[in-house]
């Protein structure tokens, strides 16, 4: 007689079924035929399962349907499999690599000498939607290393063979294959019961990519697409994308004479006079807010010896994304071996180094460092995108060095600061709590404590009225860092035993990269968060931030340095925000504001509507 398993449902009720009962059969017999028909996959505790998988242990079972976001992500990954199968059928000899779902759809990377044309995409899309109508079942199978290598060797899939070797080198015992029809791929799963559950597929464009993101590896062709449960949802999304193109910051930046790009400096921005005035308005407002909230403004070098990056781990894990500087005295023949310096791609290691340069007492903590230094990242040409993905940028950046016991209070303080900034800019945002990544340093106990401190300090800020989640840009505004031993400075004075020996660092940047605020500040649709290219956050009468003057925005503007009322008789030089403190005069920025007041660089696109 088979063992009986206790399965708990989301409402708290429990069911007992024999071990080996499939997920689909359990849902149909113990919950209802209606849910079984709508089900796409299920979660048993944290394990995601196909409906065909047998239950081997008890736990909490959650059934996922088209009503949950996870259901949409699932069929988009299903769609990537369908598109890959169609591509290989229509274009024999094409090799497949990887094809994950994304926030708005999916992509699949292919190795093929001839480029895909727009006509090819139309042909692939048509065939993929025909494949959906066949309603082919997704079939799961586990195979050994030898079976997997033999399969992909027979299919001529050299990239797949490389991934298989990597998977088994990390200790895997078996590999999971999924097939629909006569096409097979390896995948962790889960998948929907059949291709018919996808709905509709739309292919969007082709872009270049490198195998495993390394420019030294073969170049691939990445087909981007999306999928929805029905055509009505697809049409609504396409209409939204068309509206978004009208708000494209690259188009508006040119029309408003704010910034430009040139092939002589790919991934770097040329700011016009008007754009520079607005850039400094944002920059100085943030500087003033930080100084009034206990931050020390610092600057660190642009270039560092590789000893810092080796210590931080970036030299081994991130070097391909760094601009390396060669040592002219090196005898090494290999160019990368001659590299001994790098332009800094982030501020974190240099801030930790700055902290270590002198001894600190625990009474000084938390210590808050703020900077807006220039950073450089060697992004691949294919991912460069206007102001949102560049190679040179400035980041409103800060690190807070503190004791573990101070994390919760500091997180509360930081989230309030972030909310002030977004309110002042008239922008909405959603806050999401992210936990430890699969690859990490530090023990689970350390991560447990750090996450507990973040949770204790978090709150759920609202989204500005009239905003739409699809219009929000992703920005990591606050992160906790568990620092490697040896990265912390010595501490003088008495302190609680053990409390200071494992210092923590909070990394916050509500503006993130300053240039990334411009896509959100120049949008053609009306409302508190989108400003029709009129940019009410542009240069007002005194060259300072001019956000909507109601409710939280008024209070936030005051915190950012404005007096809270418009007075054309007041001179720009009297505004304290440009000096970074209360009651101090900042002549340089005041002159910029005076120029804006006289109309030199502040037209309709940079003034209050």
Coordinates of C-alpha atoms in Angstrom, one line a residue:
X1 CA 0.0 0.0 0.0
X2 CA 1.5 3.4 -1.0
X3 CA 2.4 6.0 1.6
X4 CA -0.1 8.7 2.2
X5 CA 0.9 12.3 1.7
X6 CA -0.6 15.3 3.4
X7 CA -1.1 18.3 1.0
X8 CA -2.1 21.6 2.4
X9 CA -4.0 24.1 0.3
X10 CA -3.7 27.9 0.4
X11 CA -6.9 28.2 2.4
X12 CA -5.4 26.1 5.2
X13 CA -7.3 22.9 4.5
X14 CA -5.5 19.6 4.0
X15 CA -6.0 16.6 1.8
X16 CA -4.4 13.1 1.9
X17 CA -3.5 11.3 -1.3
X18 CA -1.2 8.3 -2.1
X19 CA 2.4 9.1 -3.0
X20 CA 2.9 9.1 -6.7
X21 CA -0.4 10.9 -7.5
X22 CA 0.3 13.4 -10.3
X23 CA -0.3 17.1 -9.6
X24 CA -2.9 17.3 -12.3
X25 CA -4.9 14.3 -10.8
X26 CA -4.7 15.8 -7.3
X27 CA -6.1 19.1 -8.5
X28 CA -8.9 17.4 -10.5
X29 CA -10.0 14.9 -7.8
X30 CA -9.3 16.9 -4.6
X31 CA -10.1 20.5 -5.6
X32 CA -12.2 20.6 -8.8
X33 CA -12.3 19.9 -12.5
X34 CA -12.6 23.7 -13.3
X35 CA -9.3 24.5 -11.6
X36 CA -7.7 21.5 -13.2
X37 CA -8.7 22.8 -16.6
X38 CA -7.3 26.3 -15.9
X39 CA -4.1 25.1 -14.2
X40 CA -0.8 25.7 -15.8
X41 CA 1.6 24.4 -13.2
X42 CA 1.9 24.2 -9.4
X43 CA 4.2 25.0 -6.5
X44 CA 4.8 22.5 -3.8
X45 CA 6.3 24.7 -1.1
X46 CA 9.1 26.4 -3.1
X47 CA 9.4 23.7 -5.8
X48 CA 7.7 24.3 -9.2
X49 CA 6.1 21.3 -10.7
X50 CA 4.5 20.4 -14.1
X51 CA 1.0 19.0 -13.8
X52 CA 2.3 15.6 -14.9
X53 CA 4.8 15.4 -12.1
X54 CA 4.1 12.8 -9.3
X55 CA 3.9 14.0 -5.7
X56 CA 6.7 12.5 -3.7
X57 CA 6.3 14.4 -0.4
X58 CA 3.8 16.5 1.4
X59 CA 3.7 20.3 1.7
X60 CA 1.7 23.4 0.7
X61 CA 0.4 23.2 -2.8
X62 CA -0.4 26.4 -4.8
X63 CA -1.9 26.1 -8.3
X64 CA -0.9 28.7 -10.9
X65 CA -3.4 29.7 -13.6
X66 CA -3.5 32.5 -16.2
X67 CA -4.7 34.9 -13.4
X68 CA -1.3 35.0 -11.8
X69 CA 1.8 36.8 -13.3
X70 CA 3.7 33.5 -12.9
X71 CA 1.3 32.0 -15.5
X72 CA 2.2 34.7 -18.0
X73 CA 5.9 34.2 -17.4
X74 CA 5.4 30.4 -17.9
X75 CA 3.7 30.6 -21.3
X76 CA 6.3 33.1 -22.5
X77 CA 9.0 30.6 -21.8
X78 CA 6.9 28.0 -23.6
X79 CA 6.7 30.4 -26.5
X80 CA 10.5 30.6 -26.6
X81 CA 10.7 26.8 -27.0
X82 CA 8.1 27.0 -29.8
X83 CA 9.9 29.7 -31.7
X84 CA 13.2 27.9 -31.4
X85 CA 11.7 24.7 -32.8
X86 CA 10.2 26.6 -35.7
X87 CA 13.5 28.4 -36.5
X88 CA 15.4 25.1 -36.7
X89 CA 12.7 23.7 -38.9
X90 CA 12.7 26.7 -41.3
X91 CA 16.4 27.3 -41.3
X92 CA 18.3 24.0 -41.0
X93 CA 21.7 24.2 -39.5
X94 CA 20.8 26.9 -37.0
X95 CA 22.1 26.1 -33.5
X96 CA 20.1 27.1 -30.4
X97 CA 21.6 28.3 -27.1
X98 CA 19.3 29.8 -24.4
X99 CA 15.8 31.2 -24.4
X100 CA 14.4 32.6 -21.1
X101 CA 11.3 34.7 -20.4
X102 CA 11.8 38.4 -19.7
X103 CA 9.7 41.1 -18.0
X104 CA 7.8 41.8 -21.3
X105 CA 8.2 38.6 -23.2
X106 CA 11.1 36.3 -24.1
X107 CA 14.1 36.0 -26.3
X108 CA 16.1 33.1 -27.8
X109 CA 19.7 33.2 -28.9
X110 CA 20.7 31.5 -32.2
X111 CA 24.0 30.8 -33.9
X112 CA 23.6 31.3 -37.7
X113 CA 25.9 32.9 -40.2
X114 CA 23.2 34.6 -42.3
X115 CA 21.3 37.4 -40.5
X116 CA 17.6 37.1 -39.9
X117 CA 15.6 39.5 -42.0
X118 CA 12.2 41.2 -41.2
X119 CA 10.7 38.8 -43.7
X120 CA 12.2 35.9 -41.8
X121 CA 10.6 37.1 -38.6
X122 CA 7.2 37.3 -40.2
X123 CA 7.6 33.7 -41.5
X124 CA 8.8 32.4 -38.1
X125 CA 5.9 34.2 -36.2
X126 CA 3.3 32.7 -38.6
X127 CA 4.7 29.2 -38.2
X128 CA 5.0 29.6 -34.4
X129 CA 1.3 30.5 -34.1
X130 CA 0.4 27.5 -36.2
X131 CA 2.4 25.3 -33.8
X132 CA 0.3 26.7 -31.0
X133 CA -2.9 25.5 -32.7
X134 CA -1.5 21.9 -32.9
X135 CA -1.7 21.8 -29.1
X136 CA 1.3 19.6 -28.8
X137 CA 2.0 18.3 -25.2
X138 CA 5.2 19.3 -23.4
X139 CA 6.8 16.0 -22.3
X140 CA 9.4 16.0 -19.5
X141 CA 12.2 13.4 -19.3
X142 CA 15.3 13.0 -17.1
X143 CA 18.5 11.7 -18.7
X144 CA 22.1 11.0 -17.7
X145 CA 25.2 13.0 -18.7
X146 CA 26.1 10.5 -21.4
X147 CA 22.6 10.4 -22.8
X148 CA 22.4 14.2 -23.0
X149 CA 25.8 14.6 -24.6
X150 CA 25.0 11.9 -27.2
X151 CA 21.7 13.5 -28.0
X152 CA 23.1 17.0 -28.6
X153 CA 26.2 15.7 -30.4
X154 CA 23.8 13.9 -32.8
X155 CA 21.9 17.1 -33.3
X156 CA 25.0 19.1 -33.9
X157 CA 24.3 21.4 -30.9
X158 CA 27.9 22.4 -29.7
X159 CA 26.6 25.2 -27.5
X160 CA 24.2 22.9 -25.7
X161 CA 27.0 20.3 -25.2
X162 CA 29.0 23.0 -23.5
X163 CA 26.2 23.9 -21.1
X164 CA 25.6 20.2 -20.4
X165 CA 29.2 19.8 -19.3
X166 CA 28.9 22.9 -17.1
X167 CA 25.8 21.6 -15.4
X168 CA 27.3 18.2 -14.6
X169 CA 30.6 19.7 -13.5
X170 CA 28.6 21.4 -10.7
X171 CA 27.4 18.1 -9.3
X172 CA 24.2 17.5 -11.2
X173 CA 23.2 13.8 -11.5
X174 CA 20.6 14.0 -14.2
X175 CA 19.5 16.5 -16.9
X176 CA 15.9 17.5 -17.6
X177 CA 14.7 17.5 -21.2
X178 CA 11.4 18.9 -22.5
X179 CA 10.0 18.0 -25.9
X180 CA 7.0 19.0 -28.0
X181 CA 6.4 17.1 -31.2
X182 CA 9.8 15.9 -32.4
X183 CA 11.8 18.9 -31.0
X184 CA 13.7 18.6 -27.8
X185 CA 15.6 21.0 -25.5
X186 CA 16.9 20.8 -22.0
X187 CA 15.3 23.0 -19.4
X188 CA 14.6 23.1 -15.7
X189 CA 10.9 23.7 -16.3
X190 CA 8.1 23.7 -15.5
X191 CA 6.1 24.0 -18.7
X192 CA 2.3 24.2 -19.4
X193 CA 0.6 21.0 -20.3
X194 CA 0.7 21.8 -24.1
X195 CA 1.6 24.5 -26.6
X196 CA -2.1 25.3 -27.0
X197 CA -2.1 27.1 -23.6
X198 CA 0.2 29.9 -25.0
X199 CA -2.5 31.9 -26.8
X200 CA -0.6 34.1 -29.3
X201 CA 3.0 34.9 -30.1
X202 CA 4.3 38.2 -31.5
X203 CA 8.0 38.5 -32.6
X204 CA 9.5 42.0 -32.1
X205 CA 13.0 42.4 -33.4
X206 CA 16.5 40.8 -33.8
X207 CA 19.6 42.0 -31.9
X208 CA 23.2 40.9 -31.6
X209 CA 24.5 39.1 -28.6
X210 CA 27.6 37.2 -27.6
X211 CA 27.7 33.6 -26.3
X212 CA 27.7 33.9 -22.5
X213 CA 27.9 37.7 -22.8
X214 CA 31.7 37.6 -23.7
X215 CA 32.8 39.6 -26.8
X216 CA 35.6 37.1 -27.3
X217 CA 33.0 34.3 -27.9
X218 CA 30.9 33.7 -31.1
X219 CA 28.3 36.3 -32.0
X220 CA 24.7 35.2 -31.8
X221 CA 21.4 36.5 -33.1
X222 CA 18.8 37.2 -30.4
X223 CA 15.2 37.1 -31.5
X224 CA 12.9 39.0 -29.1
X225 CA 9.2 38.2 -28.8
X226 CA 6.3 38.3 -26.5
X227 CA 3.3 36.1 -25.8
X228 CA -0.2 36.6 -24.3
X229 CA -3.1 34.4 -23.4
X230 CA -5.3 36.1 -26.0
X231 CA -5.0 38.6 -28.9
X232 CA -7.0 41.3 -27.0
X233 CA -4.2 41.5 -24.4
X234 CA -1.5 41.5 -27.1
X235 CA -3.2 44.4 -29.0
X236 CA -3.5 46.4 -25.8
X237 CA 0.2 45.9 -25.1
X238 CA 1.2 46.8 -28.6
X239 CA -0.8 50.0 -28.4
X240 CA 1.0 50.8 -25.1
X241 CA 4.3 50.2 -26.8
X242 CA 3.4 52.6 -29.6
X243 CA 2.5 55.3 -27.0
X244 CA 5.8 54.6 -25.3
X245 CA 7.7 55.2 -28.5
X246 CA 6.1 58.7 -28.6
X247 CA 7.6 59.3 -25.2
X248 CA 11.0 57.9 -26.2
X249 CA 13.5 60.1 -24.4
X250 CA 16.0 59.9 -27.3
X251 CA 13.4 61.6 -29.5
X252 CA 12.4 64.2 -26.9
X253 CA 15.9 64.9 -25.9
X254 CA 16.7 66.0 -29.4
X255 CA 13.4 68.0 -29.8
X256 CA 14.0 69.8 -26.4
X257 CA 17.7 70.4 -27.1
X258 CA 18.8 68.6 -24.0
X259 CA 21.4 66.0 -25.1
X260 CA 22.8 64.2 -28.1
X261 CA 25.0 61.2 -29.0
X262 CA 27.8 60.8 -31.6
X263 CA 29.5 57.6 -32.9
X264 CA 32.9 59.1 -32.0
X265 CA 32.0 58.5 -28.3
X266 CA 29.6 55.5 -28.2
X267 CA 27.7 55.2 -25.0
X268 CA 28.6 58.6 -23.7
X269 CA 26.3 61.7 -23.6
X270 CA 26.8 65.2 -25.0
X271 CA 24.8 67.5 -22.8
X272 CA 23.6 70.8 -24.4
X273 CA 23.6 74.0 -22.4
X274 CA 19.9 73.5 -21.6
X275 CA 20.5 69.9 -20.6
X276 CA 23.5 70.8 -18.5
X277 CA 21.4 73.3 -16.5
X278 CA 18.8 70.7 -15.8
X279 CA 21.4 68.1 -15.0
X280 CA 23.0 70.5 -12.4
X281 CA 19.6 71.3 -10.9
X282 CA 19.0 67.6 -10.2
X283 CA 22.6 67.1 -9.0
X284 CA 22.7 70.1 -6.6
X285 CA 19.3 69.4 -5.2
X286 CA 20.4 65.9 -4.3
X287 CA 23.7 67.2 -2.8
X288 CA 21.8 69.7 -0.6
X289 CA 19.4 67.0 0.6
X290 CA 22.2 64.6 1.5
X291 CA 24.2 67.3 3.4
X292 CA 21.1 68.2 5.4
X293 CA 20.6 64.6 6.2
X294 CA 24.0 63.7 7.7
X295 CA 26.0 62.7 4.6
X296 CA 29.6 63.5 4.0
X297 CA 30.3 64.4 0.4
X298 CA 33.5 62.8 -0.9
X299 CA 35.3 62.2 -4.2
X300 CA 37.5 59.2 -4.9
X301 CA 40.0 58.6 -7.9
X302 CA 38.7 57.7 -11.3
X303 CA 41.3 55.0 -11.8
X304 CA 42.5 52.3 -9.4
X305 CA 45.2 49.6 -9.4
X306 CA 43.9 46.1 -9.9
X307 CA 44.9 45.2 -6.3
X308 CA 41.6 46.9 -5.2
X309 CA 39.5 45.1 -7.8
X310 CA 41.2 41.7 -6.9
X311 CA 40.3 42.4 -3.3
X312 CA 36.7 43.3 -4.0
X313 CA 36.3 40.3 -6.4
X314 CA 35.5 42.5 -9.5
X315 CA 38.8 41.6 -11.3
X316 CA 37.8 38.0 -11.5
X317 CA 34.0 38.3 -11.9
X318 CA 33.5 41.6 -13.6
X319 CA 36.6 42.4 -15.6
X320 CA 35.0 42.1 -19.0
X321 CA 32.7 45.0 -18.1
X322 CA 35.6 47.2 -17.0
X323 CA 37.8 49.6 -19.1
X324 CA 41.3 48.3 -18.5
X325 CA 44.4 50.4 -18.6
X326 CA 47.6 48.8 -19.8
X327 CA 50.9 48.9 -17.9
X328 CA 53.5 50.3 -20.4
X329 CA 56.4 48.7 -18.5
X330 CA 54.8 45.2 -18.5
X331 CA 56.7 42.4 -20.4
X332 CA 53.5 40.3 -20.8
X333 CA 52.6 39.6 -24.4
X334 CA 48.9 39.0 -23.6
X335 CA 47.1 42.4 -23.5
X336 CA 44.8 41.4 -20.6
X337 CA 47.8 40.3 -18.6
X338 CA 49.4 43.7 -19.2
X339 CA 46.4 45.4 -17.7
X340 CA 47.1 46.7 -14.2
X341 CA 44.6 49.5 -13.7
X342 CA 40.9 50.1 -14.5
X343 CA 38.6 53.0 -14.6
X344 CA 36.1 52.5 -11.8
X345 CA 32.8 51.0 -12.8
X346 CA 31.2 51.5 -9.4
X347 CA 32.0 53.5 -6.2
X348 CA 31.6 50.7 -3.6
X349 CA 35.2 49.4 -3.3
X350 CA 36.6 53.0 -3.3
X351 CA 34.2 54.1 -0.6
X352 CA 35.2 51.1 1.6
X353 CA 38.9 51.9 0.9
X354 CA 38.2 55.5 1.9
X355 CA 36.7 54.4 5.2
X356 CA 39.7 52.3 6.0
X357 CA 42.2 55.2 5.5
X358 CA 41.8 56.2 9.2
X359 CA 40.5 54.7 12.4
X360 CA 36.9 55.2 13.4
X361 CA 35.1 54.9 16.7
X362 CA 31.8 53.1 16.9
X363 CA 30.4 56.4 18.2
X364 CA 30.8 57.8 14.7
X365 CA 28.5 55.2 13.2
X366 CA 26.5 55.3 11.0
X367 CA 28.9 57.1 8.6
X368 CA 27.2 58.2 5.4
X369 CA 29.3 58.8 2.3
X370 CA 27.8 60.5 -0.8
X371 CA 29.3 61.1 -4.2
X372 CA 28.4 61.8 -7.8
X373 CA 31.7 60.7 -9.4
X374 CA 31.9 59.7 -13.0
X375 CA 31.8 56.0 -13.7
X376 CA 32.7 53.9 -16.7
X377 CA 31.4 50.4 -17.7
X378 CA 32.4 48.5 -20.8
X379 CA 28.9 47.7 -22.0
X380 CA 28.5 45.7 -25.2
X381 CA 27.5 47.8 -28.2
X382 CA 24.3 45.8 -28.7
X383 CA 22.9 46.8 -25.3
X384 CA 23.6 50.6 -25.5
X385 CA 20.3 52.4 -25.4
X386 CA 20.1 56.2 -25.1
X387 CA 20.5 57.4 -21.6
X388 CA 19.3 54.2 -20.0
X389 CA 22.3 52.1 -20.9
X390 CA 25.6 53.9 -21.4
X391 CA 29.4 53.5 -20.9
X392 CA 30.0 56.8 -19.0
X393 CA 27.7 58.2 -16.4
X394 CA 27.4 59.9 -13.0
X395 CA 25.5 58.2 -10.2
X396 CA 23.9 59.8 -7.2
X397 CA 25.6 57.3 -5.0
X398 CA 26.0 56.7 -1.3
X399 CA 27.2 54.1 1.2
X400 CA 26.3 53.9 4.8
X401 CA 28.8 52.1 7.1
X402 CA 27.0 51.0 10.2
X403 CA 26.6 48.3 12.8
X404 CA 24.2 45.4 12.3
X405 CA 22.0 46.7 15.1
X406 CA 21.5 50.0 13.2
X407 CA 20.2 48.5 10.0
X408 CA 16.5 48.7 10.7
X409 CA 16.6 52.3 11.8
X410 CA 18.7 53.3 8.9
X411 CA 16.5 51.5 6.3
X412 CA 13.5 53.5 7.6
X413 CA 15.5 56.7 7.2
X414 CA 16.6 55.8 3.7
X415 CA 13.2 54.8 2.4
X416 CA 11.8 58.1 3.6
X417 CA 14.6 59.9 1.8
X418 CA 13.9 57.9 -1.4
X419 CA 10.2 58.8 -1.2
X420 CA 11.0 62.5 -0.8
X421 CA 13.1 62.4 -4.0
X422 CA 10.4 60.7 -6.0
X423 CA 7.6 62.8 -4.7
X424 CA 9.6 66.0 -5.5
X425 CA 10.1 64.7 -9.1
X426 CA 6.4 63.8 -9.4
X427 CA 7.3 60.2 -10.1
X428 CA 5.6 57.1 -8.7
X429 CA 7.4 53.9 -7.8
X430 CA 6.8 50.5 -6.4
X431 CA 9.0 49.0 -3.7
X432 CA 9.9 45.3 -4.0
X433 CA 11.9 43.4 -1.4
X434 CA 14.7 41.3 -3.0
X435 CA 16.5 38.5 -1.1
X436 CA 19.8 36.7 -1.4
X437 CA 21.0 35.7 -4.9
X438 CA 21.9 32.1 -5.8
X439 CA 25.7 33.0 -6.0
X440 CA 26.8 35.0 -2.9
X441 CA 29.5 35.4 -0.3
X442 CA 28.9 35.0 3.4
X443 CA 27.0 32.4 5.4
X444 CA 23.3 31.9 5.4
X445 CA 23.2 33.1 9.0
X446 CA 24.7 36.4 8.0
X447 CA 22.2 36.7 5.2
X448 CA 19.3 35.9 7.6
X449 CA 20.4 38.7 9.9
X450 CA 20.9 41.2 7.1
X451 CA 17.5 40.4 5.5
X452 CA 15.8 40.6 8.9
X453 CA 17.2 44.1 9.4
X454 CA 16.0 45.2 6.0
X455 CA 12.5 43.7 6.5
X456 CA 12.3 45.5 9.9
X457 CA 12.9 48.8 8.3
X458 CA 10.9 48.5 5.1
X459 CA 7.6 50.1 4.4
X460 CA 5.4 50.1 1.3
X461 CA 5.4 53.5 -0.4
X462 CA 2.4 54.3 -2.6
X463 CA 2.5 54.8 -6.4
X464 CA 1.7 58.3 -7.6
X465 CA -1.8 58.7 -8.8
X466 CA -2.3 58.2 -12.5
X467 CA 0.9 56.2 -12.9
X468 CA 0.9 52.8 -14.6
X469 CA 3.2 49.9 -13.6
X470 CA 4.3 49.4 -17.2
X471 CA 5.7 52.9 -17.3
X472 CA 7.9 52.6 -14.2
X473 CA 11.6 52.1 -14.7
X474 CA 13.5 49.6 -12.7
X475 CA 15.9 51.0 -10.3
X476 CA 17.8 49.4 -7.4
X477 CA 17.5 52.3 -4.9
X478 CA 18.6 50.5 -1.7
X479 CA 20.8 47.5 -1.2
X480 CA 22.5 45.9 1.8
X481 CA 26.0 44.6 1.3
X482 CA 27.7 42.0 3.4
X483 CA 31.3 43.0 3.3
X484 CA 34.3 40.6 2.9
X485 CA 36.6 40.4 5.9
X486 CA 39.4 42.8 5.4
X487 CA 37.3 45.4 3.7
X488 CA 36.4 47.2 7.0
X489 CA 38.5 49.7 8.8
X490 CA 39.8 49.5 12.3
X491 CA 37.6 51.0 15.0
X492 CA 38.8 52.8 18.1
X493 CA 37.0 53.1 21.4
X494 CA 34.8 50.8 23.4
X495 CA 32.1 48.9 21.6
X496 CA 29.7 46.0 22.2
X497 CA 31.7 42.8 21.7
X498 CA 31.2 41.4 18.2
X499 CA 28.8 44.1 17.1
X500 CA 31.4 46.1 15.2
X501 CA 33.5 43.2 14.0
X502 CA 31.1 42.5 11.2
X503 CA 30.3 45.9 9.9
X504 CA 27.6 46.3 7.3
X505 CA 27.2 48.7 4.4
X506 CA 23.9 50.0 3.0
X507 CA 24.1 51.1 -0.7
X508 CA 21.5 53.7 -1.7
X509 CA 21.0 55.7 -4.9
X510 CA 17.5 57.1 -5.3
X511 CA 18.5 59.0 -8.4
X512 CA 20.6 56.0 -9.5
X513 CA 22.5 57.4 -12.5
X514 CA 21.5 61.0 -12.8
X515 CA 21.1 60.7 -16.6
X516 CA 18.5 57.9 -16.1
X517 CA 16.1 60.4 -14.5
X518 CA 15.7 62.2 -17.8
X519 CA 13.6 59.5 -19.6
X520 CA 11.1 59.8 -16.7
X521 CA 11.1 63.6 -16.7
X522 CA 10.4 64.1 -20.4
X523 CA 7.2 62.4 -21.4
X524 CA 4.4 63.6 -23.7
X525 CA 1.4 62.4 -21.8
X526 CA -0.3 64.5 -19.1
X527 CA -0.6 63.7 -15.4
X528 CA 1.5 64.1 -12.3
X529 CA 4.1 61.6 -13.4
X530 CA 4.3 62.3 -17.2
X531 CA 4.8 65.9 -18.4
X532 CA 4.3 66.1 -22.1
X533 CA 7.9 67.2 -22.8
X534 CA 7.1 70.3 -20.8
X535 CA 9.1 68.9 -17.9
X536 CA 7.7 70.7 -14.8
X537 CA 10.9 69.3 -13.1
X538 CA 13.0 71.5 -15.4
X539 CA 14.4 74.9 -14.6
X540 CA 11.9 77.2 -12.9
X541 CA 12.3 80.9 -12.2
X542 CA 15.3 80.4 -10.0
X543 CA 16.9 77.4 -11.8
X544 CA 15.8 74.9 -9.2
X545 CA 13.5 71.9 -9.3
X546 CA 9.9 72.8 -10.2
X547 CA 7.7 69.8 -9.5
X548 CA 3.9 69.9 -9.1
X549 CA 3.2 72.1 -6.1
X550 CA 0.5 70.1 -4.3
X551 CA 0.6 67.8 -1.3
X552 CA 3.7 65.6 -0.8
X553 CA 5.5 67.3 -3.7
X554 CA 5.4 70.7 -2.0
X555 CA 6.8 69.3 1.2
X556 CA 9.4 67.2 -0.7
X557 CA 10.5 70.3 -2.7
X558 CA 11.1 72.1 0.5
X559 CA 13.3 69.3 1.7
X560 CA 15.2 69.5 -1.6
X561 CA 16.0 73.1 -0.9
X562 CA 13.2 75.3 -2.3
X563 CA 11.6 77.9 -0.2
X564 CA 8.1 76.6 -1.0
X565 CA 6.8 79.6 -2.7
X566 CA 7.6 81.4 -5.9
X567 CA 9.1 84.9 -5.4
X568 CA 10.5 86.5 -8.6
X569 CA 12.1 89.3 -6.6
X570 CA 14.4 86.8 -4.8
X571 CA 17.7 86.3 -6.5
X572 CA 19.0 82.9 -7.6
X573 CA 22.1 83.4 -5.6
X574 CA 20.1 83.4 -2.4
X575 CA 18.8 79.8 -2.9
X576 CA 20.6 77.6 -0.4
X577 CA 20.3 74.4 -2.3
X578 CA 23.1 75.3 -4.7
X579 CA 25.6 75.9 -1.9
X580 CA 24.6 72.5 -0.4
X581 CA 23.4 73.9 3.0
X582 CA 21.0 76.3 4.6
X583 CA 21.7 80.1 4.3
X584 CA 24.9 79.7 2.2
X585 CA 25.3 81.3 -1.2
X586 CA 26.4 79.3 -4.3
X587 CA 27.6 81.8 -6.8
X588 CA 28.4 79.4 -9.7
X589 CA 25.0 77.6 -9.8
X590 CA 23.3 80.9 -9.1
X591 CA 24.8 82.4 -12.3
X592 CA 23.5 79.3 -14.2
X593 CA 20.0 79.9 -12.8
X594 CA 20.2 83.6 -13.6
X595 CA 21.0 82.7 -17.2
X596 CA 18.0 80.4 -17.2
X597 CA 15.9 83.2 -15.9
X598 CA 17.0 85.5 -18.7
X599 CA 15.9 82.8 -21.2
X600 CA 19.4 81.5 -22.0
X601 CA 18.7 77.8 -22.1
X602 CA 15.3 77.7 -20.5
X603 CA 12.6 77.5 -23.1
X604 CA 9.1 76.0 -22.9
X605 CA 10.7 72.5 -22.5
X606 CA 12.5 73.5 -19.3
X607 CA 10.1 75.7 -17.5
X608 CA 6.8 75.2 -15.6
X609 CA 3.9 74.6 -18.0

